[in-house]
Amino acid sequence: MSTGDDGVRVVAGRAEVVRELRAAGPLLAAVRAPVPARPPWLTAALNVDAAGRWPRPRPVAVVVDRGVTGPAGLAALALRGAGPRVTVALLGDGLPVPPGTPPARLPVRDDAAAARLAAGVLELLDSLRRPWTLRLTGLPMGDPTLRALGRLRPEAAFANARSARLVDVLDAAGEVVRSTAARDLERWLPGLLAREPDPRGRAFLRAAARLHAAIGQLELAVVADGDRLRAGLLTLADDAGRHPWWGWSDAGGLGREMGAPVVTLTLRGGPGERLSRRTGSR
């Protein structure tokens, strides 16, 4: 762990990052962070990556301290070092999230904390000994830390994409059984996940579904013909409402509609990058 004079800390390691995520619970609640930006979800992501194949991502948290009231800012990141370049992304990037709304957050108390958090992220990147790519995706428009990063590094590239929301109209596909019971989830989960081709995504769906069912934040909906699954849907629920998350159907009943914009920031740096920008080479 390292701490700067401005009260910004960098911590590395799974247990340490989990500790910081839990300490940031009040901050995440204050900014009304969605389920995929909350400690249970991100802890599941950490556990899945820790059990995956080498090379495993290195979890790191950049933390803006604020005394006894908890952190004023947090960036939970994953560093992937395969190949000559380090890729730095938000923790949980690339995992199945509820479509239609920005799933990620860089929670901060105010604009001052956002500026300190952005500077801390750049200091972390500058400490790397290899070329790096920072790619922060899944964030909402107007995110204050992204704005601060853009001011500090004007060469950063921003991209906006319109997401597509998953619409639950399974009641039109046949008799639907909806349940929040863990035993029903265990019955249908193997057949439901058999349609997910990515091993990492499948492992995460299994772990996150079980975890959120245990804390009362998951609904399973199935359309079945006896023991044969014809459609299945996982839906997350929190104070903001219901969020259809992941599923498939051979009987119809799952639609799509336009969702909210999602922002991505991409920035490159490290040894050799300044020279390549001057010469135009990559």
PDB file of C-alpha atoms in Angstrom:
ATOM      1  CA  MET A   1       0.000   0.000   0.000  1.00  0.00           C
ATOM      2  CA  SER A   2       1.192   3.531  -0.776  1.00  0.00           C
ATOM      3  CA  THR A   3      -0.209   6.838   0.479  1.00  0.00           C
ATOM      4  CA  GLY A   4       0.382  10.218  -1.100  1.00  0.00           C
ATOM      5  CA  ASP A   5       0.532  13.589   0.610  1.00  0.00           C
ATOM      6  CA  ASP A   6      -2.975  14.359  -0.641  1.00  0.00           C
ATOM      7  CA  GLY A   7      -4.502  11.416   1.230  1.00  0.00           C
ATOM      8  CA  VAL A   8      -4.835   9.183  -1.822  1.00  0.00           C
ATOM      9  CA  ARG A   9      -3.925   5.540  -1.193  1.00  0.00           C
ATOM     10  CA  VAL A  10      -3.239   2.672  -3.567  1.00  0.00           C
ATOM     11  CA  VAL A  11      -3.909  -0.825  -2.236  1.00  0.00           C
ATOM     12  CA  ALA A  12      -3.405  -4.109  -4.073  1.00  0.00           C
ATOM     13  CA  GLY A  13      -4.563  -7.654  -3.454  1.00  0.00           C
ATOM     14  CA  ARG A  14      -7.950  -9.342  -3.299  1.00  0.00           C
ATOM     15  CA  ALA A  15      -8.480  -9.159   0.477  1.00  0.00           C
ATOM     16  CA  GLU A  16      -7.334  -5.552   0.614  1.00  0.00           C
ATOM     17  CA  VAL A  17      -9.605  -4.460  -2.246  1.00  0.00           C
ATOM     18  CA  VAL A  18     -12.589  -6.256  -0.691  1.00  0.00           C
ATOM     19  CA  ARG A  19     -11.902  -4.366   2.543  1.00  0.00           C
ATOM     20  CA  GLU A  20     -11.934  -1.048   0.701  1.00  0.00           C
ATOM     21  CA  LEU A  21     -15.134  -1.939  -1.147  1.00  0.00           C
ATOM     22  CA  ARG A  22     -16.878  -2.681   2.131  1.00  0.00           C
ATOM     23  CA  ALA A  23     -15.597   0.532   3.687  1.00  0.00           C
ATOM     24  CA  ALA A  24     -17.009   2.419   0.700  1.00  0.00           C
ATOM     25  CA  GLY A  25     -20.513   1.047   1.275  1.00  0.00           C
ATOM     26  CA  PRO A  26     -21.896   4.381   2.617  1.00  0.00           C
ATOM     27  CA  LEU A  27     -20.321   6.263  -0.296  1.00  0.00           C
ATOM     28  CA  LEU A  28     -21.820   3.860  -2.842  1.00  0.00           C
ATOM     29  CA  ALA A  29     -25.207   4.223  -1.173  1.00  0.00           C
ATOM     30  CA  ALA A  30     -24.902   8.020  -1.196  1.00  0.00           C
ATOM     31  CA  VAL A  31     -24.281   8.082  -4.958  1.00  0.00           C
ATOM     32  CA  ARG A  32     -27.013   5.451  -5.518  1.00  0.00           C
ATOM     33  CA  ALA A  33     -24.616   3.074  -7.200  1.00  0.00           C
ATOM     34  CA  PRO A  34     -26.304   0.243  -9.133  1.00  0.00           C
ATOM     35  CA  VAL A  35     -25.984  -3.393  -8.091  1.00  0.00           C
ATOM     36  CA  PRO A  36     -22.961  -4.108 -10.393  1.00  0.00           C
ATOM     37  CA  ALA A  37     -20.991  -1.349  -8.645  1.00  0.00           C
ATOM     38  CA  ARG A  38     -21.738  -2.601  -5.124  1.00  0.00           C
ATOM     39  CA  PRO A  39     -19.466  -4.712  -2.882  1.00  0.00           C
ATOM     40  CA  PRO A  40     -21.312  -8.079  -3.245  1.00  0.00           C
ATOM     41  CA  TRP A  41     -21.176  -7.987  -7.049  1.00  0.00           C
ATOM     42  CA  LEU A  42     -17.547  -6.848  -7.210  1.00  0.00           C
ATOM     43  CA  THR A  43     -16.521  -9.398  -4.569  1.00  0.00           C
ATOM     44  CA  ALA A  44     -18.028 -12.121  -6.770  1.00  0.00           C
ATOM     45  CA  ALA A  45     -16.023 -10.760  -9.701  1.00  0.00           C
ATOM     46  CA  LEU A  46     -12.841 -10.862  -7.621  1.00  0.00           C
ATOM     47  CA  ASN A  47     -13.481 -14.447  -6.530  1.00  0.00           C
ATOM     48  CA  VAL A  48     -14.155 -15.644 -10.077  1.00  0.00           C
ATOM     49  CA  ASP A  49     -10.995 -14.026 -11.415  1.00  0.00           C
ATOM     50  CA  ALA A  50      -8.944 -15.410  -8.519  1.00  0.00           C
ATOM     51  CA  ALA A  51     -10.073 -18.936  -9.421  1.00  0.00           C
ATOM     52  CA  GLY A  52      -9.530 -18.483 -13.155  1.00  0.00           C
ATOM     53  CA  ARG A  53      -6.650 -19.327 -15.401  1.00  0.00           C
ATOM     54  CA  TRP A  54      -3.305 -17.586 -15.436  1.00  0.00           C
ATOM     55  CA  PRO A  55      -2.488 -14.827 -16.024  1.00  0.00           C
ATOM     56  CA  ARG A  56      -4.976 -13.570 -13.480  1.00  0.00           C
ATOM     57  CA  PRO A  57      -5.772  -9.859 -13.236  1.00  0.00           C
ATOM     58  CA  ARG A  58      -4.256  -7.949 -10.350  1.00  0.00           C
ATOM     59  CA  PRO A  59      -6.922  -6.111  -8.318  1.00  0.00           C
ATOM     60  CA  VAL A  60      -6.003  -2.599  -7.192  1.00  0.00           C
ATOM     61  CA  ALA A  61      -7.988   0.126  -5.463  1.00  0.00           C
ATOM     62  CA  VAL A  62      -7.222   3.836  -5.571  1.00  0.00           C
ATOM     63  CA  VAL A  63      -8.793   5.383  -2.472  1.00  0.00           C
ATOM     64  CA  VAL A  64      -9.362   9.027  -1.538  1.00  0.00           C
ATOM     65  CA  ASP A  65      -9.465   9.122   2.257  1.00  0.00           C
ATOM     66  CA  ARG A  66     -11.865  11.197   4.338  1.00  0.00           C
ATOM     67  CA  GLY A  67     -11.151  10.338   7.949  1.00  0.00           C
ATOM     68  CA  VAL A  68     -13.738   8.561  10.073  1.00  0.00           C
ATOM     69  CA  THR A  69     -16.590   9.071   7.601  1.00  0.00           C
ATOM     70  CA  GLY A  70     -15.093   6.606   5.135  1.00  0.00           C
ATOM     71  CA  PRO A  71     -13.514   7.176   1.737  1.00  0.00           C
ATOM     72  CA  ALA A  72     -14.375  10.220  -0.356  1.00  0.00           C
ATOM     73  CA  GLY A  73     -13.561   8.433  -3.602  1.00  0.00           C
ATOM     74  CA  LEU A  74     -12.787   4.960  -4.898  1.00  0.00           C
ATOM     75  CA  ALA A  75     -11.589   3.402  -8.138  1.00  0.00           C
ATOM     76  CA  ALA A  76     -11.634  -0.409  -8.060  1.00  0.00           C
ATOM     77  CA  LEU A  77      -9.445  -1.554 -10.935  1.00  0.00           C
ATOM     78  CA  ALA A  78      -8.094  -4.735 -12.528  1.00  0.00           C
ATOM     79  CA  LEU A  79      -4.623  -4.791 -14.111  1.00  0.00           C
ATOM     80  CA  ARG A  80      -4.039  -7.384 -16.806  1.00  0.00           C
ATOM     81  CA  GLY A  81      -0.406  -7.838 -17.752  1.00  0.00           C
ATOM     82  CA  ALA A  82      -0.415 -10.478 -20.501  1.00  0.00           C
ATOM     83  CA  GLY A  83       1.813  -9.393 -23.374  1.00  0.00           C
ATOM     84  CA  PRO A  84       3.960  -6.270 -23.608  1.00  0.00           C
ATOM     85  CA  ARG A  85       1.200  -3.895 -22.491  1.00  0.00           C
ATOM     86  CA  VAL A  86      -0.709  -3.595 -19.206  1.00  0.00           C
ATOM     87  CA  THR A  87      -4.445  -3.133 -19.621  1.00  0.00           C
ATOM     88  CA  VAL A  88      -6.161  -1.309 -16.773  1.00  0.00           C
ATOM     89  CA  ALA A  89      -9.958  -1.561 -16.523  1.00  0.00           C
ATOM     90  CA  LEU A  90     -12.661  -1.256 -13.917  1.00  0.00           C
ATOM     91  CA  LEU A  91     -13.063  -4.293 -11.708  1.00  0.00           C
ATOM     92  CA  GLY A  92     -15.668  -6.593 -13.236  1.00  0.00           C
ATOM     93  CA  ASP A  93     -15.201  -5.267 -16.766  1.00  0.00           C
ATOM     94  CA  GLY A  94     -16.358  -7.744 -19.409  1.00  0.00           C
ATOM     95  CA  LEU A  95     -18.717  -9.679 -17.132  1.00  0.00           C
ATOM     96  CA  PRO A  96     -22.470 -10.004 -17.817  1.00  0.00           C
ATOM     97  CA  VAL A  97     -24.255  -6.955 -16.401  1.00  0.00           C
ATOM     98  CA  PRO A  98     -27.890  -5.805 -16.572  1.00  0.00           C
ATOM     99  CA  PRO A  99     -28.152  -4.076 -19.965  1.00  0.00           C
ATOM    100  CA  GLY A 100     -29.772  -0.711 -20.512  1.00  0.00           C
ATOM    101  CA  THR A 101     -28.137   1.462 -17.854  1.00  0.00           C
ATOM    102  CA  PRO A 102     -24.502   2.348 -17.047  1.00  0.00           C
ATOM    103  CA  PRO A 103     -23.432  -0.462 -14.705  1.00  0.00           C
ATOM    104  CA  ALA A 104     -20.142   0.968 -13.425  1.00  0.00           C
ATOM    105  CA  ARG A 105     -19.266   3.814 -11.076  1.00  0.00           C
ATOM    106  CA  LEU A 106     -16.240   5.776  -9.889  1.00  0.00           C
ATOM    107  CA  PRO A 107     -17.923   6.957  -6.678  1.00  0.00           C
ATOM    108  CA  VAL A 108     -16.839  10.317  -5.233  1.00  0.00           C
ATOM    109  CA  ARG A 109     -18.256  12.674  -2.599  1.00  0.00           C
ATOM    110  CA  ASP A 110     -17.731  15.828  -4.668  1.00  0.00           C
ATOM    111  CA  ASP A 111     -15.733  17.372  -7.514  1.00  0.00           C
ATOM    112  CA  ALA A 112     -12.699  17.913  -5.272  1.00  0.00           C
ATOM    113  CA  ALA A 113     -12.591  14.188  -4.478  1.00  0.00           C
ATOM    114  CA  ALA A 114     -13.017  13.424  -8.190  1.00  0.00           C
ATOM    115  CA  ALA A 115      -9.955  15.525  -9.015  1.00  0.00           C
ATOM    116  CA  ARG A 116      -7.903  13.751  -6.339  1.00  0.00           C
ATOM    117  CA  LEU A 117      -9.117  10.340  -7.510  1.00  0.00           C
ATOM    118  CA  ALA A 118      -8.234  11.101 -11.138  1.00  0.00           C
ATOM    119  CA  ALA A 119      -4.762  12.256 -10.111  1.00  0.00           C
ATOM    120  CA  GLY A 120      -4.321   9.099  -8.033  1.00  0.00           C
ATOM    121  CA  VAL A 121      -5.288   6.853 -10.954  1.00  0.00           C
ATOM    122  CA  LEU A 122      -2.750   8.629 -13.175  1.00  0.00           C
ATOM    123  CA  GLU A 123      -0.053   8.273 -10.514  1.00  0.00           C
ATOM    124  CA  LEU A 124      -0.753   4.543 -10.393  1.00  0.00           C
ATOM    125  CA  LEU A 125      -0.421   4.326 -14.176  1.00  0.00           C
ATOM    126  CA  ASP A 126       2.794   6.349 -14.173  1.00  0.00           C
ATOM    127  CA  SER A 127       4.261   3.864 -11.665  1.00  0.00           C
ATOM    128  CA  LEU A 128       3.941   0.995 -14.163  1.00  0.00           C
ATOM    129  CA  ARG A 129       7.139   0.003 -15.913  1.00  0.00           C
ATOM    130  CA  ARG A 130       5.495  -1.019 -19.179  1.00  0.00           C
ATOM    131  CA  PRO A 131       3.255   0.661 -21.721  1.00  0.00           C
ATOM    132  CA  TRP A 132      -0.320   0.710 -20.520  1.00  0.00           C
ATOM    133  CA  THR A 133      -3.854   1.214 -21.779  1.00  0.00           C
ATOM    134  CA  LEU A 134      -6.492   2.604 -19.447  1.00  0.00           C
ATOM    135  CA  ARG A 135     -10.001   1.671 -20.579  1.00  0.00           C
ATOM    136  CA  LEU A 136     -12.837   2.700 -18.304  1.00  0.00           C
ATOM    137  CA  THR A 137     -16.199   1.638 -19.690  1.00  0.00           C
ATOM    138  CA  GLY A 138     -19.783   1.336 -18.496  1.00  0.00           C
ATOM    139  CA  LEU A 139     -19.875   4.756 -16.828  1.00  0.00           C
ATOM    140  CA  PRO A 140     -22.673   7.343 -16.921  1.00  0.00           C
ATOM    141  CA  MET A 141     -22.478  10.585 -18.836  1.00  0.00           C
ATOM    142  CA  GLY A 142     -21.230  13.464 -16.710  1.00  0.00           C
ATOM    143  CA  ASP A 143     -19.111  11.260 -14.441  1.00  0.00           C
ATOM    144  CA  PRO A 144     -16.960  13.755 -12.489  1.00  0.00           C
ATOM    145  CA  THR A 145     -13.852  11.567 -12.365  1.00  0.00           C
ATOM    146  CA  LEU A 146     -13.919  11.081 -16.137  1.00  0.00           C
ATOM    147  CA  ARG A 147     -14.166  14.863 -16.521  1.00  0.00           C
ATOM    148  CA  ALA A 148     -11.169  15.289 -14.222  1.00  0.00           C
ATOM    149  CA  LEU A 149      -9.165  12.694 -16.154  1.00  0.00           C
ATOM    150  CA  GLY A 150      -9.981  14.522 -19.382  1.00  0.00           C
ATOM    151  CA  ARG A 151      -8.735  17.809 -17.949  1.00  0.00           C
ATOM    152  CA  LEU A 152      -5.497  16.224 -16.734  1.00  0.00           C
ATOM    153  CA  ARG A 153      -4.909  14.219 -19.916  1.00  0.00           C
ATOM    154  CA  PRO A 154      -6.545  16.011 -22.871  1.00  0.00           C
ATOM    155  CA  GLU A 155      -5.420  13.259 -25.255  1.00  0.00           C
ATOM    156  CA  ALA A 156      -7.846  10.812 -23.603  1.00  0.00           C
ATOM    157  CA  ALA A 157     -10.483   9.538 -26.028  1.00  0.00           C
ATOM    158  CA  PHE A 158     -14.147   9.484 -25.024  1.00  0.00           C
ATOM    159  CA  ALA A 159     -16.829   7.406 -26.724  1.00  0.00           C
ATOM    160  CA  ASN A 160     -20.570   7.270 -26.088  1.00  0.00           C
ATOM    161  CA  ALA A 161     -22.763   4.309 -26.973  1.00  0.00           C
ATOM    162  CA  ARG A 162     -26.496   3.840 -26.576  1.00  0.00           C
ATOM    163  CA  SER A 163     -27.257   0.718 -24.571  1.00  0.00           C
ATOM    164  CA  ALA A 164     -30.198  -1.644 -25.142  1.00  0.00           C
ATOM    165  CA  ARG A 165     -32.415  -2.625 -22.217  1.00  0.00           C
ATOM    166  CA  LEU A 166     -33.681  -6.196 -21.778  1.00  0.00           C
ATOM    167  CA  VAL A 167     -37.487  -6.238 -21.545  1.00  0.00           C
ATOM    168  CA  ASP A 168     -39.320  -8.950 -19.610  1.00  0.00           C
ATOM    169  CA  VAL A 169     -42.557  -9.914 -21.383  1.00  0.00           C
ATOM    170  CA  LEU A 170     -42.294 -13.617 -20.582  1.00  0.00           C
ATOM    171  CA  ASP A 171     -45.942 -13.713 -19.495  1.00  0.00           C
ATOM    172  CA  ALA A 172     -46.795 -13.590 -23.201  1.00  0.00           C
ATOM    173  CA  ALA A 173     -44.672 -16.693 -23.872  1.00  0.00           C
ATOM    174  CA  GLY A 174     -46.527 -19.136 -21.649  1.00  0.00           C
ATOM    175  CA  GLU A 175     -47.005 -19.964 -17.997  1.00  0.00           C
ATOM    176  CA  VAL A 176     -44.221 -18.253 -16.084  1.00  0.00           C
ATOM    177  CA  VAL A 177     -42.984 -19.355 -12.685  1.00  0.00           C
ATOM    178  CA  ARG A 178     -41.255 -16.590 -10.770  1.00  0.00           C
ATOM    179  CA  SER A 179     -39.330 -17.249  -7.598  1.00  0.00           C
ATOM    180  CA  THR A 180     -36.799 -15.712  -5.235  1.00  0.00           C
ATOM    181  CA  ALA A 181     -36.151 -19.037  -3.479  1.00  0.00           C
ATOM    182  CA  ALA A 182     -32.609 -20.402  -3.561  1.00  0.00           C
ATOM    183  CA  ARG A 183     -33.843 -23.971  -4.105  1.00  0.00           C
ATOM    184  CA  ASP A 184     -35.620 -22.958  -7.329  1.00  0.00           C
ATOM    185  CA  LEU A 185     -32.507 -21.179  -8.537  1.00  0.00           C
ATOM    186  CA  GLU A 186     -30.416 -24.307  -7.934  1.00  0.00           C
ATOM    187  CA  ARG A 187     -32.923 -26.452  -9.831  1.00  0.00           C
ATOM    188  CA  TRP A 188     -32.897 -24.384 -13.009  1.00  0.00           C
ATOM    189  CA  LEU A 189     -29.481 -22.706 -12.967  1.00  0.00           C
ATOM    190  CA  PRO A 190     -27.536 -25.487 -14.789  1.00  0.00           C
ATOM    191  CA  GLY A 191     -29.949 -25.476 -17.733  1.00  0.00           C
ATOM    192  CA  LEU A 192     -30.078 -21.705 -17.793  1.00  0.00           C
ATOM    193  CA  LEU A 193     -26.292 -21.282 -17.828  1.00  0.00           C
ATOM    194  CA  ALA A 194     -25.795 -23.960 -20.480  1.00  0.00           C
ATOM    195  CA  ARG A 195     -26.525 -21.219 -23.041  1.00  0.00           C
ATOM    196  CA  GLU A 196     -23.592 -19.054 -21.878  1.00  0.00           C
ATOM    197  CA  PRO A 197     -20.565 -19.991 -24.053  1.00  0.00           C
ATOM    198  CA  ASP A 198     -17.895 -18.005 -22.165  1.00  0.00           C
ATOM    199  CA  PRO A 199     -16.433 -19.949 -19.201  1.00  0.00           C
ATOM    200  CA  ARG A 200     -15.586 -16.786 -17.236  1.00  0.00           C
ATOM    201  CA  GLY A 201     -19.043 -15.350 -17.820  1.00  0.00           C
ATOM    202  CA  ARG A 202     -20.681 -18.649 -16.883  1.00  0.00           C
ATOM    203  CA  ALA A 203     -18.669 -18.909 -13.652  1.00  0.00           C
ATOM    204  CA  PHE A 204     -19.538 -15.348 -12.727  1.00  0.00           C
ATOM    205  CA  LEU A 205     -23.245 -15.752 -13.486  1.00  0.00           C
ATOM    206  CA  ARG A 206     -23.355 -18.810 -11.232  1.00  0.00           C
ATOM    207  CA  ALA A 207     -21.526 -17.122  -8.350  1.00  0.00           C
ATOM    208  CA  ALA A 208     -23.301 -13.760  -8.592  1.00  0.00           C
ATOM    209  CA  ALA A 209     -26.759 -15.316  -8.978  1.00  0.00           C
ATOM    210  CA  ARG A 210     -26.304 -17.456  -5.875  1.00  0.00           C
ATOM    211  CA  LEU A 211     -24.898 -14.544  -3.872  1.00  0.00           C
ATOM    212  CA  HIS A 212     -27.661 -12.107  -4.806  1.00  0.00           C
ATOM    213  CA  ALA A 213     -30.315 -14.738  -4.202  1.00  0.00           C
ATOM    214  CA  ALA A 214     -28.906 -15.187  -0.702  1.00  0.00           C
ATOM    215  CA  ILE A 215     -29.239 -11.451   0.028  1.00  0.00           C
ATOM    216  CA  GLY A 216     -32.728 -11.192  -1.474  1.00  0.00           C
ATOM    217  CA  GLN A 217     -31.824  -9.291  -4.647  1.00  0.00           C
ATOM    218  CA  LEU A 218     -32.543 -11.899  -7.328  1.00  0.00           C
ATOM    219  CA  GLU A 219     -35.663 -13.188  -9.050  1.00  0.00           C
ATOM    220  CA  LEU A 220     -35.688 -16.220 -11.338  1.00  0.00           C
ATOM    221  CA  ALA A 221     -38.374 -16.515 -14.006  1.00  0.00           C
ATOM    222  CA  VAL A 222     -38.781 -19.702 -16.031  1.00  0.00           C
ATOM    223  CA  VAL A 223     -41.074 -21.059 -18.710  1.00  0.00           C
ATOM    224  CA  ALA A 224     -40.829 -24.842 -18.705  1.00  0.00           C
ATOM    225  CA  ASP A 225     -42.343 -27.919 -20.296  1.00  0.00           C
ATOM    226  CA  GLY A 226     -41.976 -30.413 -17.478  1.00  0.00           C
ATOM    227  CA  ASP A 227     -38.259 -30.535 -16.768  1.00  0.00           C
ATOM    228  CA  ARG A 228     -37.362 -28.952 -20.095  1.00  0.00           C
ATOM    229  CA  LEU A 229     -36.489 -25.289 -19.833  1.00  0.00           C
ATOM    230  CA  ARG A 230     -37.980 -23.205 -22.643  1.00  0.00           C
ATOM    231  CA  ALA A 231     -37.044 -19.766 -21.285  1.00  0.00           C
ATOM    232  CA  GLY A 232     -35.263 -18.375 -18.269  1.00  0.00           C
ATOM    233  CA  LEU A 233     -34.441 -14.931 -16.935  1.00  0.00           C
ATOM    234  CA  LEU A 234     -32.440 -13.610 -14.005  1.00  0.00           C
ATOM    235  CA  THR A 235     -33.615 -10.242 -12.679  1.00  0.00           C
ATOM    236  CA  LEU A 236     -31.863  -8.120 -10.084  1.00  0.00           C
ATOM    237  CA  ALA A 237     -33.897  -6.061  -7.625  1.00  0.00           C
ATOM    238  CA  ASP A 238     -32.845  -3.146  -5.446  1.00  0.00           C
ATOM    239  CA  ASP A 239     -34.317   0.088  -4.090  1.00  0.00           C
ATOM    240  CA  ALA A 240     -34.373   1.536  -7.615  1.00  0.00           C
ATOM    241  CA  GLY A 241     -36.578  -1.273  -8.951  1.00  0.00           C
ATOM    242  CA  ARG A 242     -36.247  -4.417 -11.071  1.00  0.00           C
ATOM    243  CA  HIS A 243     -33.447  -4.845 -13.598  1.00  0.00           C
ATOM    244  CA  PRO A 244     -33.707  -7.765 -16.058  1.00  0.00           C
ATOM    245  CA  TRP A 245     -30.170  -9.097 -16.120  1.00  0.00           C
ATOM    246  CA  TRP A 246     -29.529 -12.199 -18.206  1.00  0.00           C
ATOM    247  CA  GLY A 247     -31.536 -14.904 -19.893  1.00  0.00           C
ATOM    248  CA  TRP A 248     -32.705 -16.565 -23.077  1.00  0.00           C
ATOM    249  CA  SER A 249     -35.929 -17.860 -24.565  1.00  0.00           C
ATOM    250  CA  ASP A 250     -36.989 -20.399 -27.189  1.00  0.00           C
ATOM    251  CA  ALA A 251     -40.582 -19.267 -26.702  1.00  0.00           C
ATOM    252  CA  GLY A 252     -40.310 -15.501 -27.127  1.00  0.00           C
ATOM    253  CA  GLY A 253     -41.097 -13.074 -24.360  1.00  0.00           C
ATOM    254  CA  LEU A 254     -37.717 -11.307 -24.118  1.00  0.00           C
ATOM    255  CA  GLY A 255     -37.451  -8.027 -25.969  1.00  0.00           C
ATOM    256  CA  ARG A 256     -35.084  -5.098 -26.318  1.00  0.00           C
ATOM    257  CA  GLU A 257     -35.608  -1.371 -26.126  1.00  0.00           C
ATOM    258  CA  MET A 258     -33.355   1.675 -26.163  1.00  0.00           C
ATOM    259  CA  GLY A 259     -31.476   2.286 -22.942  1.00  0.00           C
ATOM    260  CA  ALA A 260     -29.294   5.007 -21.481  1.00  0.00           C
ATOM    261  CA  PRO A 261     -25.976   6.245 -22.929  1.00  0.00           C
ATOM    262  CA  VAL A 262     -22.810   4.584 -21.640  1.00  0.00           C
ATOM    263  CA  VAL A 263     -19.414   6.316 -21.673  1.00  0.00           C
ATOM    264  CA  THR A 264     -15.958   4.828 -22.279  1.00  0.00           C
ATOM    265  CA  LEU A 265     -12.603   6.538 -21.720  1.00  0.00           C
ATOM    266  CA  THR A 266      -9.459   5.212 -23.380  1.00  0.00           C
ATOM    267  CA  LEU A 267      -5.966   6.507 -22.624  1.00  0.00           C
ATOM    268  CA  ARG A 268      -2.528   5.171 -23.485  1.00  0.00           C
ATOM    269  CA  GLY A 269       0.775   5.884 -21.795  1.00  0.00           C
ATOM    270  CA  GLY A 270       3.943   4.481 -20.343  1.00  0.00           C
ATOM    271  CA  PRO A 271       7.459   3.997 -21.718  1.00  0.00           C
ATOM    272  CA  GLY A 272       7.665   4.784 -25.433  1.00  0.00           C
ATOM    273  CA  GLU A 273       4.165   6.225 -25.716  1.00  0.00           C
ATOM    274  CA  ARG A 274       5.227   9.867 -25.867  1.00  0.00           C
ATOM    275  CA  LEU A 275       7.660   9.108 -28.667  1.00  0.00           C
ATOM    276  CA  SER A 276       5.049   7.143 -30.594  1.00  0.00           C
ATOM    277  CA  ARG A 277       2.554  10.002 -30.305  1.00  0.00           C
ATOM    278  CA  ARG A 278       5.134  12.430 -31.731  1.00  0.00           C
ATOM    279  CA  THR A 279       6.062  10.160 -34.633  1.00  0.00           C
ATOM    280  CA  GLY A 280       2.550   8.898 -35.284  1.00  0.00           C
ATOM    281  CA  SER A 281       3.599   5.237 -34.916  1.00  0.00           C
ATOM    282  CA  ARG A 282       2.052   2.531 -32.724  1.00  0.00           C
TER     283      ARG A 282
END
